[in-house]
């Protein structure tokens, strides 16, 4: 399936951008007026706002690593499944390790960039790990 192969390659490059710790590289995967919404929060609209949202995670987790777990093509969108790992040692951090999985539901634009991403992860488990650290390792 050509479409899935292209999407997997795109998602692999997106993962690399996250691991580069360069928020502008993450934002470059979005269309100029694209949006990123995390857990039904207020959307970050435009590359500058998306870079700020990405930078917040990169600052909180200076050792941030993102793994691509899966990519799926659904009827009207793609799903990018990921696992984030890092230690919350940024300003005001707890010093605890976090390992949280989630996914982004992507609406792609005509030019092949992300027009809209709706990200989801378990915010209660994330908050628990910030307090207590992750149980899982690896």
GROMACS .gro file of C-alpha atoms in nm:
model
  138
    1UNK     CA    1   0.000   0.000   0.000
    2UNK     CA    2   0.180   0.307  -0.134
    3UNK     CA    3  -0.015   0.555   0.083
    4UNK     CA    4   0.074   0.373   0.406
    5UNK     CA    5   0.442   0.347   0.310
    6UNK     CA    6   0.458   0.723   0.243
    7UNK     CA    7   0.278   0.795   0.569
    8UNK     CA    8   0.516   0.572   0.768
    9UNK     CA    9   0.816   0.751   0.614
   10UNK     CA   10   0.660   1.090   0.699
   11UNK     CA   11   0.589   0.974   1.057
   12UNK     CA   12   0.946   0.844   1.096
   13UNK     CA   13   1.082   1.186   0.994
   14UNK     CA   14   0.834   1.354   1.234
   15UNK     CA   15   0.961   1.130   1.515
   16UNK     CA   16   1.319   1.227   1.431
   17UNK     CA   17   1.219   1.593   1.447
   18UNK     CA   18   1.082   1.546   1.799
   19UNK     CA   19   1.402   1.370   1.905
   20UNK     CA   20   1.615   1.651   1.758
   21UNK     CA   21   1.501   1.885   2.037
   22UNK     CA   22   1.442   2.152   1.769
   23UNK     CA   23   1.079   2.265   1.801
   24UNK     CA   24   1.092   2.446   1.465
   25UNK     CA   25   1.167   2.113   1.296
   26UNK     CA   26   0.849   1.967   1.449
   27UNK     CA   27   0.644   2.269   1.341
   28UNK     CA   28   0.776   2.241   0.984
   29UNK     CA   29   0.569   1.922   0.942
   30UNK     CA   30   0.251   2.132   0.971
   31UNK     CA   31   0.092   2.348   0.706
   32UNK     CA   32   0.147   2.723   0.771
   33UNK     CA   33  -0.203   2.751   0.920
   34UNK     CA   34  -0.202   2.401   1.070
   35UNK     CA   35  -0.309   2.326   1.425
   36UNK     CA   36  -0.211   2.099   1.712
   37UNK     CA   37  -0.456   2.025   1.990
   38UNK     CA   38  -0.340   1.827   2.294
   39UNK     CA   39  -0.603   1.644   2.502
   40UNK     CA   40  -0.888   1.873   2.391
   41UNK     CA   41  -0.701   2.183   2.509
   42UNK     CA   42  -0.686   2.508   2.317
   43UNK     CA   43  -0.537   2.448   1.972
   44UNK     CA   44  -0.195   2.583   1.884
   45UNK     CA   45  -0.256   2.737   1.540
   46UNK     CA   46   0.026   2.816   1.300
   47UNK     CA   47   0.384   2.697   1.300
   48UNK     CA   48   0.504   2.946   1.562
   49UNK     CA   49   0.238   2.834   1.812
   50UNK     CA   50   0.300   2.468   1.731
   51UNK     CA   51   0.673   2.520   1.790
   52UNK     CA   52   0.592   2.676   2.129
   53UNK     CA   53   0.379   2.374   2.225
   54UNK     CA   54   0.656   2.133   2.120
   55UNK     CA   55   0.918   2.344   2.300
   56UNK     CA   56   0.721   2.317   2.624
   57UNK     CA   57   0.773   1.939   2.623
   58UNK     CA   58   1.136   1.973   2.515
   59UNK     CA   59   1.205   2.218   2.797
   60UNK     CA   60   1.026   2.008   3.060
   61UNK     CA   61   1.213   1.695   2.944
   62UNK     CA   62   1.566   1.790   2.830
   63UNK     CA   63   1.635   1.421   2.758
   64UNK     CA   64   1.305   1.372   2.573
   65UNK     CA   65   1.285   1.078   2.334
   66UNK     CA   66   0.986   0.987   2.119
   67UNK     CA   67   0.934   0.643   1.970
   68UNK     CA   68   0.698   0.576   1.682
   69UNK     CA   69   0.483   0.282   1.788
   70UNK     CA   70   0.249   0.258   1.488
   71UNK     CA   71   0.093   0.448   1.201
   72UNK     CA   72  -0.257   0.368   1.080
   73UNK     CA   73  -0.470   0.493   0.797
   74UNK     CA   74  -0.831   0.532   0.902
   75UNK     CA   75  -1.124   0.634   0.680
   76UNK     CA   76  -1.072   1.010   0.689
   77UNK     CA   77  -0.749   1.053   0.886
   78UNK     CA   78  -0.418   0.896   0.985
   79UNK     CA   79  -0.317   0.797   1.336
   80UNK     CA   80   0.038   0.834   1.461
   81UNK     CA   81   0.094   0.630   1.779
   82UNK     CA   82   0.392   0.724   1.996
   83UNK     CA   83   0.565   0.677   2.329
   84UNK     CA   84   0.736   0.970   2.501
   85UNK     CA   85   1.016   0.906   2.748
   86UNK     CA   86   1.208   1.157   2.951
   87UNK     CA   87   1.304   1.294   3.289
   88UNK     CA   88   1.123   1.604   3.411
   89UNK     CA   89   1.435   1.804   3.497
   90UNK     CA   90   1.343   2.128   3.319
   91UNK     CA   91   1.268   2.448   3.517
   92UNK     CA   92   1.041   2.362   3.810
   93UNK     CA   93   1.058   1.992   3.720
   94UNK     CA   94   0.995   1.706   3.957
   95UNK     CA   95   1.304   1.507   3.857
   96UNK     CA   96   1.081   1.207   3.788
   97UNK     CA   97   1.099   0.985   3.481
   98UNK     CA   98   0.795   0.967   3.256
   99UNK     CA   99   0.698   0.709   2.996
  100UNK     CA  100   0.361   0.784   2.840
  101UNK     CA  101   0.202   0.657   2.521
  102UNK     CA  102  -0.060   0.827   2.310
  103UNK     CA  103  -0.155   0.911   1.956
  104UNK     CA  104  -0.219   1.197   1.720
  105UNK     CA  105  -0.509   1.192   1.478
  106UNK     CA  106  -0.390   1.371   1.164
  107UNK     CA  107  -0.587   1.546   0.893
  108UNK     CA  108  -0.340   1.590   0.610
  109UNK     CA  109  -0.334   1.890   0.376
  110UNK     CA  110  -0.315   1.873  -0.002
  111UNK     CA  111   0.060   1.939   0.007
  112UNK     CA  112   0.121   1.639   0.237
  113UNK     CA  113   0.178   1.838   0.557
  114UNK     CA  114  -0.034   1.811   0.872
  115UNK     CA  115  -0.336   2.041   0.852
  116UNK     CA  116  -0.473   1.941   1.192
  117UNK     CA  117  -0.346   1.715   1.468
  118UNK     CA  118  -0.549   1.612   1.769
  119UNK     CA  119  -0.319   1.454   2.027
  120UNK     CA  120  -0.436   1.228   2.307
  121UNK     CA  121  -0.268   1.072   2.609
  122UNK     CA  122  -0.381   0.974   2.959
  123UNK     CA  123  -0.341   1.302   3.147
  124UNK     CA  124  -0.407   1.139   3.487
  125UNK     CA  125  -0.133   0.880   3.433
  126UNK     CA  126   0.099   1.156   3.309
  127UNK     CA  127   0.033   1.360   3.625
  128UNK     CA  128   0.091   1.051   3.842
  129UNK     CA  129   0.425   0.983   3.673
  130UNK     CA  130   0.531   1.345   3.719
  131UNK     CA  131   0.469   1.294   4.094
  132UNK     CA  132   0.591   0.936   4.137
  133UNK     CA  133   0.791   0.843   3.827
  134UNK     CA  134   0.719   0.577   3.570
  135UNK     CA  135   0.699   0.212   3.658
  136UNK     CA  136   0.794   0.091   3.309
  137UNK     CA  137   1.153   0.114   3.193
  138UNK     CA  138   1.326   0.059   2.864
   0.00000   0.00000   0.00000
